[in-house]
């Protein structure tokens, strides 16, 4: 849905040269024109209007001096720095551009009718006067010569397998009569055909096609030859086939023209010679003839050079050049250049070789630039050169308000196809509206004034401006048949004629509608390096647009951009310079574009597409070059960009890596934009989206999330970019528009948790508003079922890195009654409370959902409510029945799980309700339920709880069944280890408690918790077992307490103490062992060898009390003990390891290791007032 917009036109003054231009070529390295006439070869620079080189062809008798000679071809050869010229008399001439020398490299006696070089310039084909083809290398070495007309079809001849006959084949809509239809008579070529062969090469240089008039039938045929000049295919018989021939550079089709009895068409042939599509020219059958067809270098535009069959009233023939492009299998006429006079008068030669020069502006030579695809060069008979440069542009409305229909206009000849994408998406070539204009349209502009975004103006090729305004009744209105009129088509308001004083075809370009009665336009300046910017306003009579003001700009203006918000007009020159147009005063004026610091800003390269945007509060020019570089002022934002659009403070662009990026301009700086576009994006990067290969942006619907993309083949796709959707959702949630946000989230499949996660505090404070706005039980249930503990603002939809921080979410209401502190529980409880207050009958299903969706599902509570509905049905019309509620619960919860929970309610009526809705066989559950009904209530509940593996509840119910069931209690407690629960169910003085305590003690002993087992036995009076447990757990204090309570004799108590001391020593609990021996074993009168060893071990191990004072075991001063110590080799001097006096200077270096360590520790810890010698305690 793009149009060709004229960027620049260069019109050079007439040259003073002899003869008439016959053919020309573009020199690729200097972009100069190499023009050949019957007298000379001229190298002409259209940018400076200067002749660079000139050499005469008549001086050395290559052509007659009287100007009757003819040049049939000219070609620039950059590798050889030469120009190759072929003349009609058969000479092939090389003109060296450096030495200015002419050289004849060959001659054909029969003369030449054409010369064509391959695209790689390795081969050249010459067509001779003897109807033959000569193929030579670039060094003009002959390869082969073959006749043009051959009887054979070629190497690609079709093979007939012999399946059936023509009479028995299917002929489609033609019917069976087609089998008897005789072959049509072959008609000769039209009378005005020049009978010369035409040669055209495919873009890769592997094939070339030749159109020539057959000498037998007089009709034209197209033959396809390969690179070795071997015939490949011959076209079928095509009556009315004309001389124009051009192979599409991409290699798919060969274009020619055909005259039908009722129309004139451009037809396409495949390389096998078969027809493949066509389109009709918008002219009458005998109105004009086609001089030539010319494809541009990238195969996007086909130029049709037309010339009227009859001269006009002034005796001259009108000429027209039409530019066509294809999209979605439809051919659009995008541009039309009309020239008011032909190249010859009646009775004179068509080629113009013998016609004296005239002042006719009609072109005699036309060609596309070989390197710049949208640059067209024209040369008139009067040696005037015209260069047109177009660019692709999408003409869209630029409104920011909600009344903008997001219109896009497509030019198709004298019609403007308008599609209102805000209302509907109509695939091209169809459209919402079709605006008929009086002449072919050259460009379209939409009004930039606020409040008129849907008004448009169309400039025709005869410089008339047709203004269309939006029809009345833009809002929806009822129509006949129940249909509604969403929008009305624009209506023609005014038609103005723009008088520019002989500016020539497309003299006015880059028209911008800036205000209701004000237009800006650009024309050529008085010099080649100047442009004029015009301010056009309607005249007093309202029929013409007059120049209200104008300003000369030093340079060629190639784009004009206007911002409706700031009323700023941006001018871009050919070299990328930027100027601001001051138009709101009395006179137009231009100033260089500057930034906030006053520095001039220019594009590093000229940009094909420009726009104005605001970044961080400053207005910037935005431009995209033909090399896919995107610039913000003089800063390159990204490369590989194929299209962009600025709308609602968002920058959207597509890239050659098949992605679509969306960035919010007011949330970024220039560096932030560069960084964001340079990143690859993470998994949840909302600014990045994959799109189809080759997608381009058409438009974006204002204040919406719809982005229209066009695929390479022409079809449209509507996408909702995630960044646009989330930005819109955040705005709606901030303004508490829950219903609108909910609808968007449903359509775009956004996780509904975002409603809460975006601002939990606001949601919880406005739950009632949420319920009332959504106002749908199904939608509330959908919201509840999607709840989860994940914070979607951190995981799925994190805000963009450079966006302003969102308000901090309020902490969860963990302290509120009924809230567990988890998100799901908070939302469920809050919603349930609100809905129960509003209308519990209407929101019954939602209330059930809040119970089921909680972290720990409250299925029993939900089942109880269902049972209440069955017992006490609600009387309101909005109430839900028990059957429906139960059916809904079964949708949320697995039926087996629900059956289990219903059984846990001990309500057999509810159990049967659930069981009936399940797939269970009644034989599976009825016997079990009948058995349960026959049991005593407590034992019945015990059986149910055991069946459901709820053993704690089962124990509670079983304990109420009486003493006869205590063995079952004991077995259940032992099996499920429910000792604590069981002890809480019986009195401490009961025999059941004692028996359970014993069992619990045994369990604790097995688990290695002997001390707790002893305490439990001690509490229930089992002193013997308690003592045994304490001794086994080396709990000596509890053991001695129990022993004293049992009144053990002193000797048994001492013996118990010694046993405990030995166990303590094994566990390296020396302090406790020493205390135990000192206080409870001192009554012993005899010491065995073992006991002595115990004391020795205690003496020679350092023992520290809690207050840091060194403590040694003190015992009775017995000579027998001292002698025992001496027998172990310990002298009394060694017994005293240290004293409490830390100032002791006794050397310790010669002591054993254990003594040195003890000395250090004792010296460090002895900080108290005690200064007594430890030796005294020993002695």
PDB file of N, CA and C in Angstrom, residues 156-241:
ATOM      1  N   UNK A 156      13.776 -26.207 -25.621  1.00  0.00           N
ATOM      2  CA  UNK A 156      12.737 -26.382 -24.609  1.00  0.00           C
ATOM      3  C   UNK A 156      11.406 -26.801 -25.183  1.00  0.00           C
ATOM      4  N   UNK A 157      11.407 -27.511 -26.289  1.00  0.00           N
ATOM      5  CA  UNK A 157      10.172 -27.915 -26.939  1.00  0.00           C
ATOM      6  C   UNK A 157       9.350 -28.806 -26.022  1.00  0.00           C
ATOM      7  N   UNK A 158       8.037 -28.581 -26.020  1.00  0.00           N
ATOM      8  CA  UNK A 158       7.138 -29.343 -25.155  1.00  0.00           C
ATOM      9  C   UNK A 158       7.031 -30.766 -25.669  1.00  0.00           C
ATOM     10  N   UNK A 159       6.852 -31.680 -24.741  1.00  0.00           N
ATOM     11  CA  UNK A 159       6.754 -33.097 -25.078  1.00  0.00           C
ATOM     12  C   UNK A 159       5.300 -33.516 -24.959  1.00  0.00           C
ATOM     13  N   UNK A 160       4.791 -34.170 -25.990  1.00  0.00           N
ATOM     14  CA  UNK A 160       3.432 -34.699 -25.969  1.00  0.00           C
ATOM     15  C   UNK A 160       3.493 -36.176 -25.638  1.00  0.00           C
ATOM     16  N   UNK A 161       2.825 -36.561 -24.574  1.00  0.00           N
ATOM     17  CA  UNK A 161       2.859 -37.969 -24.150  1.00  0.00           C
ATOM     18  C   UNK A 161       1.776 -38.796 -24.820  1.00  0.00           C
ATOM     19  N   UNK A 162       0.889 -38.143 -25.582  1.00  0.00           N
ATOM     20  CA  UNK A 162      -0.113 -38.889 -26.334  1.00  0.00           C
ATOM     21  C   UNK A 162      -1.314 -39.335 -25.540  1.00  0.00           C
ATOM     22  N   UNK A 163      -1.644 -38.629 -24.483  1.00  0.00           N
ATOM     23  CA  UNK A 163      -2.804 -38.997 -23.676  1.00  0.00           C
ATOM     24  C   UNK A 163      -4.040 -38.316 -24.258  1.00  0.00           C
ATOM     25  N   UNK A 164      -4.852 -39.047 -24.987  1.00  0.00           N
ATOM     26  CA  UNK A 164      -6.112 -38.540 -25.484  1.00  0.00           C
ATOM     27  C   UNK A 164      -5.946 -37.618 -26.673  1.00  0.00           C
ATOM     28  N   UNK A 165      -7.083 -37.150 -27.148  1.00  0.00           N
ATOM     29  CA  UNK A 165      -7.114 -36.240 -28.282  1.00  0.00           C
ATOM     30  C   UNK A 165      -7.738 -34.917 -27.853  1.00  0.00           C
ATOM     31  N   UNK A 166      -7.588 -33.935 -28.686  1.00  0.00           N
ATOM     32  CA  UNK A 166      -8.126 -32.618 -28.381  1.00  0.00           C
ATOM     33  C   UNK A 166      -9.632 -32.661 -28.231  1.00  0.00           C
ATOM     34  N   UNK A 167     -10.281 -33.536 -29.026  1.00  0.00           N
ATOM     35  CA  UNK A 167     -11.733 -33.597 -28.990  1.00  0.00           C
ATOM     36  C   UNK A 167     -12.255 -34.151 -27.672  1.00  0.00           C
ATOM     37  N   UNK A 168     -11.452 -34.929 -26.953  1.00  0.00           N
ATOM     38  CA  UNK A 168     -11.911 -35.552 -25.701  1.00  0.00           C
ATOM     39  C   UNK A 168     -11.398 -34.840 -24.464  1.00  0.00           C
ATOM     40  N   UNK A 169     -10.627 -33.787 -24.636  1.00  0.00           N
ATOM     41  CA  UNK A 169     -10.069 -33.095 -23.486  1.00  0.00           C
ATOM     42  C   UNK A 169     -11.063 -32.089 -22.922  1.00  0.00           C
ATOM     43  N   UNK A 170     -10.832 -31.744 -21.655  1.00  0.00           N
ATOM     44  CA  UNK A 170     -11.679 -30.761 -20.975  1.00  0.00           C
ATOM     45  C   UNK A 170     -11.237 -29.360 -21.375  1.00  0.00           C
ATOM     46  N   UNK A 171     -12.197 -28.505 -21.746  1.00  0.00           N
ATOM     47  CA  UNK A 171     -11.887 -27.173 -22.249  1.00  0.00           C
ATOM     48  C   UNK A 171     -12.428 -26.071 -21.363  1.00  0.00           C
ATOM     49  N   UNK A 172     -12.850 -26.419 -20.152  1.00  0.00           N
ATOM     50  CA  UNK A 172     -13.259 -25.390 -19.202  1.00  0.00           C
ATOM     51  C   UNK A 172     -14.509 -24.664 -19.640  1.00  0.00           C
ATOM     52  N   UNK A 173     -14.510 -23.349 -19.422  1.00  0.00           N
ATOM     53  CA  UNK A 173     -15.703 -22.548 -19.701  1.00  0.00           C
ATOM     54  C   UNK A 173     -16.004 -22.435 -21.185  1.00  0.00           C
ATOM     55  N   UNK A 174     -15.056 -22.766 -22.047  1.00  0.00           N
ATOM     56  CA  UNK A 174     -15.307 -22.661 -23.480  1.00  0.00           C
ATOM     57  C   UNK A 174     -16.252 -23.748 -23.982  1.00  0.00           C
ATOM     58  N   UNK A 175     -16.358 -24.820 -23.221  1.00  0.00           N
ATOM     59  CA  UNK A 175     -17.303 -25.877 -23.611  1.00  0.00           C
ATOM     60  C   UNK A 175     -16.740 -26.800 -24.679  1.00  0.00           C
ATOM     61  N   UNK A 176     -17.599 -27.720 -25.089  1.00  0.00           N
ATOM     62  CA  UNK A 176     -17.168 -28.700 -26.087  1.00  0.00           C
ATOM     63  C   UNK A 176     -16.934 -28.080 -27.458  1.00  0.00           C
ATOM     64  N   UNK A 177     -17.514 -26.889 -27.654  1.00  0.00           N
ATOM     65  CA  UNK A 177     -17.325 -26.255 -28.953  1.00  0.00           C
ATOM     66  C   UNK A 177     -15.853 -25.913 -29.200  1.00  0.00           C
ATOM     67  N   UNK A 178     -15.073 -25.821 -28.142  1.00  0.00           N
ATOM     68  CA  UNK A 178     -13.669 -25.491 -28.324  1.00  0.00           C
ATOM     69  C   UNK A 178     -12.926 -26.591 -29.057  1.00  0.00           C
ATOM     70  N   UNK A 179     -13.443 -27.827 -28.964  1.00  0.00           N
ATOM     71  CA  UNK A 179     -12.780 -28.929 -29.665  1.00  0.00           C
ATOM     72  C   UNK A 179     -12.906 -28.777 -31.175  1.00  0.00           C
ATOM     73  N   UNK A 180     -14.008 -28.175 -31.622  1.00  0.00           N
ATOM     74  CA  UNK A 180     -14.193 -27.997 -33.060  1.00  0.00           C
ATOM     75  C   UNK A 180     -13.750 -26.625 -33.547  1.00  0.00           C
ATOM     76  N   UNK A 181     -13.273 -25.787 -32.608  1.00  0.00           N
ATOM     77  CA  UNK A 181     -12.894 -24.431 -33.007  1.00  0.00           C
ATOM     78  C   UNK A 181     -11.666 -24.484 -33.900  1.00  0.00           C
ATOM     79  N   UNK A 182     -11.753 -23.769 -34.999  1.00  0.00           N
ATOM     80  CA  UNK A 182     -10.626 -23.718 -35.912  1.00  0.00           C
ATOM     81  C   UNK A 182      -9.591 -22.706 -35.404  1.00  0.00           C
ATOM     82  N   UNK A 183      -8.387 -22.927 -35.767  1.00  0.00           N
ATOM     83  CA  UNK A 183      -7.324 -22.013 -35.364  1.00  0.00           C
ATOM     84  C   UNK A 183      -7.544 -20.641 -35.998  1.00  0.00           C
ATOM     85  N   UNK A 184      -7.338 -19.630 -35.211  1.00  0.00           N
ATOM     86  CA  UNK A 184      -7.564 -18.271 -35.696  1.00  0.00           C
ATOM     87  C   UNK A 184      -6.488 -17.885 -36.703  1.00  0.00           C
ATOM     88  N   UNK A 185      -6.840 -16.983 -37.536  1.00  0.00           N
ATOM     89  CA  UNK A 185      -5.910 -16.515 -38.561  1.00  0.00           C
ATOM     90  C   UNK A 185      -4.847 -15.624 -37.924  1.00  0.00           C
ATOM     91  N   UNK A 186      -3.618 -15.828 -38.346  1.00  0.00           N
ATOM     92  CA  UNK A 186      -2.511 -15.036 -37.818  1.00  0.00           C
ATOM     93  C   UNK A 186      -2.530 -13.673 -38.491  1.00  0.00           C
ATOM     94  N   UNK A 187      -2.639 -12.628 -37.670  1.00  0.00           N
ATOM     95  CA  UNK A 187      -2.703 -11.268 -38.188  1.00  0.00           C
ATOM     96  C   UNK A 187      -1.308 -10.670 -38.226  1.00  0.00           C
ATOM     97  N   UNK A 188      -0.994  -9.892 -39.220  1.00  0.00           N
ATOM     98  CA  UNK A 188       0.330  -9.265 -39.298  1.00  0.00           C
ATOM     99  C   UNK A 188       0.472  -8.164 -38.254  1.00  0.00           C
ATOM    100  N   UNK A 189       1.691  -7.714 -38.086  1.00  0.00           N
ATOM    101  CA  UNK A 189       1.969  -6.642 -37.130  1.00  0.00           C
ATOM    102  C   UNK A 189       1.266  -5.367 -37.556  1.00  0.00           C
ATOM    103  N   UNK A 190       1.091  -4.488 -36.575  1.00  0.00           N
ATOM    104  CA  UNK A 190       0.387  -3.238 -36.826  1.00  0.00           C
ATOM    105  C   UNK A 190       1.174  -2.395 -37.824  1.00  0.00           C
ATOM    106  N   UNK A 191       0.475  -1.461 -38.436  1.00  0.00           N
ATOM    107  CA  UNK A 191       1.087  -0.691 -39.519  1.00  0.00           C
ATOM    108  C   UNK A 191       2.230   0.198 -39.035  1.00  0.00           C
ATOM    109  N   UNK A 192       2.096   0.716 -37.814  1.00  0.00           N
ATOM    110  CA  UNK A 192       3.127   1.642 -37.356  1.00  0.00           C
ATOM    111  C   UNK A 192       4.341   0.937 -36.759  1.00  0.00           C
ATOM    112  N   UNK A 193       4.357  -0.389 -36.748  1.00  0.00           N
ATOM    113  CA  UNK A 193       5.496  -1.138 -36.221  1.00  0.00           C
ATOM    114  C   UNK A 193       6.732  -0.839 -37.063  1.00  0.00           C
ATOM    115  N   UNK A 194       7.859  -0.566 -36.416  1.00  0.00           N
ATOM    116  CA  UNK A 194       9.073  -0.226 -37.153  1.00  0.00           C
ATOM    117  C   UNK A 194       9.778  -1.443 -37.740  1.00  0.00           C
ATOM    118  N   UNK A 195       9.282  -2.656 -37.478  1.00  0.00           N
ATOM    119  CA  UNK A 195       9.786  -3.902 -38.042  1.00  0.00           C
ATOM    120  C   UNK A 195      11.217  -4.228 -37.607  1.00  0.00           C
ATOM    121  N   UNK A 196      11.715  -3.537 -36.635  1.00  0.00           N
ATOM    122  CA  UNK A 196      13.071  -3.798 -36.171  1.00  0.00           C
ATOM    123  C   UNK A 196      13.038  -4.813 -35.029  1.00  0.00           C
ATOM    124  N   UNK A 197      14.049  -5.651 -34.972  1.00  0.00           N
ATOM    125  CA  UNK A 197      14.103  -6.599 -33.848  1.00  0.00           C
ATOM    126  C   UNK A 197      14.437  -5.880 -32.540  1.00  0.00           C
ATOM    127  N   UNK A 198      13.930  -6.422 -31.451  1.00  0.00           N
ATOM    128  CA  UNK A 198      14.205  -5.907 -30.110  1.00  0.00           C
ATOM    129  C   UNK A 198      14.865  -7.028 -29.299  1.00  0.00           C
ATOM    130  N   UNK A 199      15.946  -6.701 -28.612  1.00  0.00           N
ATOM    131  CA  UNK A 199      16.674  -7.677 -27.801  1.00  0.00           C
ATOM    132  C   UNK A 199      16.661  -7.208 -26.353  1.00  0.00           C
ATOM    133  N   UNK A 200      16.396  -8.119 -25.435  1.00  0.00           N
ATOM    134  CA  UNK A 200      16.407  -7.808 -24.004  1.00  0.00           C
ATOM    135  C   UNK A 200      17.004  -8.990 -23.252  1.00  0.00           C
ATOM    136  N   UNK A 201      17.844  -8.689 -22.260  1.00  0.00           N
ATOM    137  CA  UNK A 201      18.541  -9.725 -21.493  1.00  0.00           C
ATOM    138  C   UNK A 201      17.863  -9.928 -20.138  1.00  0.00           C
ATOM    139  N   UNK A 202      17.958 -11.173 -19.672  1.00  0.00           N
ATOM    140  CA  UNK A 202      17.523 -11.440 -18.295  1.00  0.00           C
ATOM    141  C   UNK A 202      18.569 -10.886 -17.334  1.00  0.00           C
ATOM    142  N   UNK A 203      18.182 -10.639 -16.110  1.00  0.00           N
ATOM    143  CA  UNK A 203      19.070  -9.968 -15.157  1.00  0.00           C
ATOM    144  C   UNK A 203      20.354 -10.705 -14.872  1.00  0.00           C
ATOM    145  N   UNK A 204      20.334 -12.046 -14.905  1.00  0.00           N
ATOM    146  CA  UNK A 204      21.553 -12.799 -14.623  1.00  0.00           C
ATOM    147  C   UNK A 204      22.413 -13.022 -15.855  1.00  0.00           C
ATOM    148  N   UNK A 205      21.955 -12.586 -17.028  1.00  0.00           N
ATOM    149  CA  UNK A 205      22.740 -12.702 -18.238  1.00  0.00           C
ATOM    150  C   UNK A 205      22.798 -14.084 -18.837  1.00  0.00           C
ATOM    151  N   UNK A 206      21.964 -15.012 -18.383  1.00  0.00           N
ATOM    152  CA  UNK A 206      21.992 -16.369 -18.914  1.00  0.00           C
ATOM    153  C   UNK A 206      21.089 -16.541 -20.128  1.00  0.00           C
ATOM    154  N   UNK A 207      20.082 -15.709 -20.264  1.00  0.00           N
ATOM    155  CA  UNK A 207      19.135 -15.812 -21.376  1.00  0.00           C
ATOM    156  C   UNK A 207      18.877 -14.417 -21.926  1.00  0.00           C
ATOM    157  N   UNK A 208      18.505 -14.375 -23.198  1.00  0.00           N
ATOM    158  CA  UNK A 208      18.011 -13.132 -23.769  1.00  0.00           C
ATOM    159  C   UNK A 208      16.864 -13.459 -24.710  1.00  0.00           C
ATOM    160  N   UNK A 209      15.954 -12.495 -24.831  1.00  0.00           N
ATOM    161  CA  UNK A 209      14.778 -12.658 -25.691  1.00  0.00           C
ATOM    162  C   UNK A 209      14.882 -11.690 -26.854  1.00  0.00           C
ATOM    163  N   UNK A 210      14.322 -12.120 -27.977  1.00  0.00           N
ATOM    164  CA  UNK A 210      14.363 -11.306 -29.195  1.00  0.00           C
ATOM    165  C   UNK A 210      12.987 -11.318 -29.828  1.00  0.00           C
ATOM    166  N   UNK A 211      12.457 -10.128 -30.094  1.00  0.00           N
ATOM    167  CA  UNK A 211      11.166  -9.990 -30.768  1.00  0.00           C
ATOM    168  C   UNK A 211      11.418  -9.499 -32.190  1.00  0.00           C
ATOM    169  N   UNK A 212      10.892 -10.228 -33.138  1.00  0.00           N
ATOM    170  CA  UNK A 212      11.097  -9.875 -34.547  1.00  0.00           C
ATOM    171  C   UNK A 212       9.853 -10.237 -35.337  1.00  0.00           C
ATOM    172  N   UNK A 213       9.693  -9.574 -36.474  1.00  0.00           N
ATOM    173  CA  UNK A 213       8.554  -9.816 -37.355  1.00  0.00           C
ATOM    174  C   UNK A 213       8.877 -11.008 -38.252  1.00  0.00           C
ATOM    175  N   UNK A 214       7.994 -12.000 -38.223  1.00  0.00           N
ATOM    176  CA  UNK A 214       8.196 -13.202 -39.026  1.00  0.00           C
ATOM    177  C   UNK A 214       8.011 -12.852 -40.508  1.00  0.00           C
ATOM    178  N   UNK A 215       8.941 -13.223 -41.387  1.00  0.00           N
ATOM    179  CA  UNK A 215       8.793 -12.868 -42.805  1.00  0.00           C
ATOM    180  C   UNK A 215       7.660 -13.616 -43.506  1.00  0.00           C
ATOM    181  N   UNK A 216       7.210 -14.727 -42.936  1.00  0.00           N
ATOM    182  CA  UNK A 216       6.160 -15.514 -43.571  1.00  0.00           C
ATOM    183  C   UNK A 216       4.774 -15.016 -43.184  1.00  0.00           C
ATOM    184  N   UNK A 217       4.557 -14.766 -41.912  1.00  0.00           N
ATOM    185  CA  UNK A 217       3.229 -14.368 -41.445  1.00  0.00           C
ATOM    186  C   UNK A 217       3.101 -12.872 -41.246  1.00  0.00           C
ATOM    187  N   UNK A 218       4.193 -12.182 -41.123  1.00  0.00           N
ATOM    188  CA  UNK A 218       4.147 -10.754 -40.851  1.00  0.00           C
ATOM    189  C   UNK A 218       3.829 -10.407 -39.419  1.00  0.00           C
ATOM    190  N   UNK A 219       3.734 -11.400 -38.550  1.00  0.00           N
ATOM    191  CA  UNK A 219       3.429 -11.171 -37.133  1.00  0.00           C
ATOM    192  C   UNK A 219       4.709 -11.267 -36.313  1.00  0.00           C
ATOM    193  N   UNK A 220       4.685 -10.621 -35.178  1.00  0.00           N
ATOM    194  CA  UNK A 220       5.848 -10.662 -34.303  1.00  0.00           C
ATOM    195  C   UNK A 220       5.845 -11.940 -33.471  1.00  0.00           C
ATOM    196  N   UNK A 221       7.050 -12.479 -33.285  1.00  0.00           N
ATOM    197  CA  UNK A 221       7.249 -13.618 -32.411  1.00  0.00           C
ATOM    198  C   UNK A 221       8.416 -13.312 -31.475  1.00  0.00           C
ATOM    199  N   UNK A 222       8.339 -13.911 -30.308  1.00  0.00           N
ATOM    200  CA  UNK A 222       9.397 -13.744 -29.310  1.00  0.00           C
ATOM    201  C   UNK A 222      10.141 -15.066 -29.196  1.00  0.00           C
ATOM    202  N   UNK A 223      11.442 -15.013 -29.347  1.00  0.00           N
ATOM    203  CA  UNK A 223      12.279 -16.195 -29.201  1.00  0.00           C
ATOM    204  C   UNK A 223      13.267 -15.970 -28.056  1.00  0.00           C
ATOM    205  N   UNK A 224      13.516 -17.043 -27.330  1.00  0.00           N
ATOM    206  CA  UNK A 224      14.399 -16.995 -26.166  1.00  0.00           C
ATOM    207  C   UNK A 224      15.650 -17.789 -26.496  1.00  0.00           C
ATOM    208  N   UNK A 225      16.831 -17.180 -26.289  1.00  0.00           N
ATOM    209  CA  UNK A 225      18.123 -17.780 -26.575  1.00  0.00           C
ATOM    210  C   UNK A 225      18.945 -17.833 -25.289  1.00  0.00           C
ATOM    211  N   UNK A 226      19.832 -18.804 -25.234  1.00  0.00           N
ATOM    212  CA  UNK A 226      20.707 -18.885 -24.071  1.00  0.00           C
ATOM    213  C   UNK A 226      21.996 -18.111 -24.310  1.00  0.00           C
ATOM    214  N   UNK A 227      22.916 -18.222 -23.404  1.00  0.00           N
ATOM    215  CA  UNK A 227      24.138 -17.430 -23.448  1.00  0.00           C
ATOM    216  C   UNK A 227      25.057 -17.863 -24.593  1.00  0.00           C
ATOM    217  N   UNK A 228      24.890 -19.094 -25.062  1.00  0.00           N
ATOM    218  CA  UNK A 228      25.679 -19.592 -26.196  1.00  0.00           C
ATOM    219  C   UNK A 228      24.979 -19.343 -27.519  1.00  0.00           C
ATOM    220  N   UNK A 229      23.916 -18.543 -27.483  1.00  0.00           N
ATOM    221  CA  UNK A 229      23.139 -18.201 -28.675  1.00  0.00           C
ATOM    222  C   UNK A 229      22.496 -19.448 -29.284  1.00  0.00           C
ATOM    223  N   UNK A 230      21.980 -20.302 -28.420  1.00  0.00           N
ATOM    224  CA  UNK A 230      21.224 -21.483 -28.840  1.00  0.00           C
ATOM    225  C   UNK A 230      19.761 -21.234 -28.517  1.00  0.00           C
ATOM    226  N   UNK A 231      18.894 -21.447 -29.511  1.00  0.00           N
ATOM    227  CA  UNK A 231      17.473 -21.183 -29.333  1.00  0.00           C
ATOM    228  C   UNK A 231      16.888 -22.125 -28.281  1.00  0.00           C
ATOM    229  N   UNK A 232      16.145 -21.535 -27.337  1.00  0.00           N
ATOM    230  CA  UNK A 232      15.536 -22.313 -26.261  1.00  0.00           C
ATOM    231  C   UNK A 232      14.032 -22.492 -26.444  1.00  0.00           C
ATOM    232  N   UNK A 233      13.325 -21.449 -26.840  1.00  0.00           N
ATOM    233  CA  UNK A 233      11.870 -21.539 -26.969  1.00  0.00           C
ATOM    234  C   UNK A 233      11.395 -20.452 -27.907  1.00  0.00           C
ATOM    235  N   UNK A 234      10.226 -20.701 -28.488  1.00  0.00           N
ATOM    236  CA  UNK A 234       9.560 -19.742 -29.361  1.00  0.00           C
ATOM    237  C   UNK A 234       8.162 -19.515 -28.830  1.00  0.00           C
ATOM    238  N   UNK A 235       7.751 -18.272 -28.788  1.00  0.00           N
ATOM    239  CA  UNK A 235       6.437 -17.953 -28.232  1.00  0.00           C
ATOM    240  C   UNK A 235       5.322 -18.500 -29.098  1.00  0.00           C
ATOM    241  N   UNK A 236       4.181 -18.683 -28.485  1.00  0.00           N
ATOM    242  CA  UNK A 236       2.989 -19.080 -29.238  1.00  0.00           C
ATOM    243  C   UNK A 236       2.525 -17.898 -30.096  1.00  0.00           C
ATOM    244  N   UNK A 237       1.626 -18.190 -30.990  1.00  0.00           N
ATOM    245  CA  UNK A 237       1.108 -17.132 -31.861  1.00  0.00           C
ATOM    246  C   UNK A 237       0.253 -16.173 -31.053  1.00  0.00           C
ATOM    247  N   UNK A 238       0.643 -14.911 -31.059  1.00  0.00           N
ATOM    248  CA  UNK A 238      -0.073 -13.881 -30.293  1.00  0.00           C
ATOM    249  C   UNK A 238      -0.443 -12.779 -31.270  1.00  0.00           C
ATOM    250  N   UNK A 239      -1.681 -12.735 -31.637  1.00  0.00           N
ATOM    251  CA  UNK A 239      -2.141 -11.690 -32.542  1.00  0.00           C
ATOM    252  C   UNK A 239      -2.110 -10.335 -31.842  1.00  0.00           C
ATOM    253  N   UNK A 240      -1.660  -9.337 -32.534  1.00  0.00           N
ATOM    254  CA  UNK A 240      -1.601  -7.987 -31.984  1.00  0.00           C
ATOM    255  C   UNK A 240      -0.383  -7.718 -31.147  1.00  0.00           C
ATOM    256  N   UNK A 241       0.587  -8.650 -31.108  1.00  0.00           N
ATOM    257  CA  UNK A 241       1.804  -8.429 -30.330  1.00  0.00           C
ATOM    258  C   UNK A 241       2.597  -7.284 -30.946  1.00  0.00           C
TER     259      UNK A 241
END
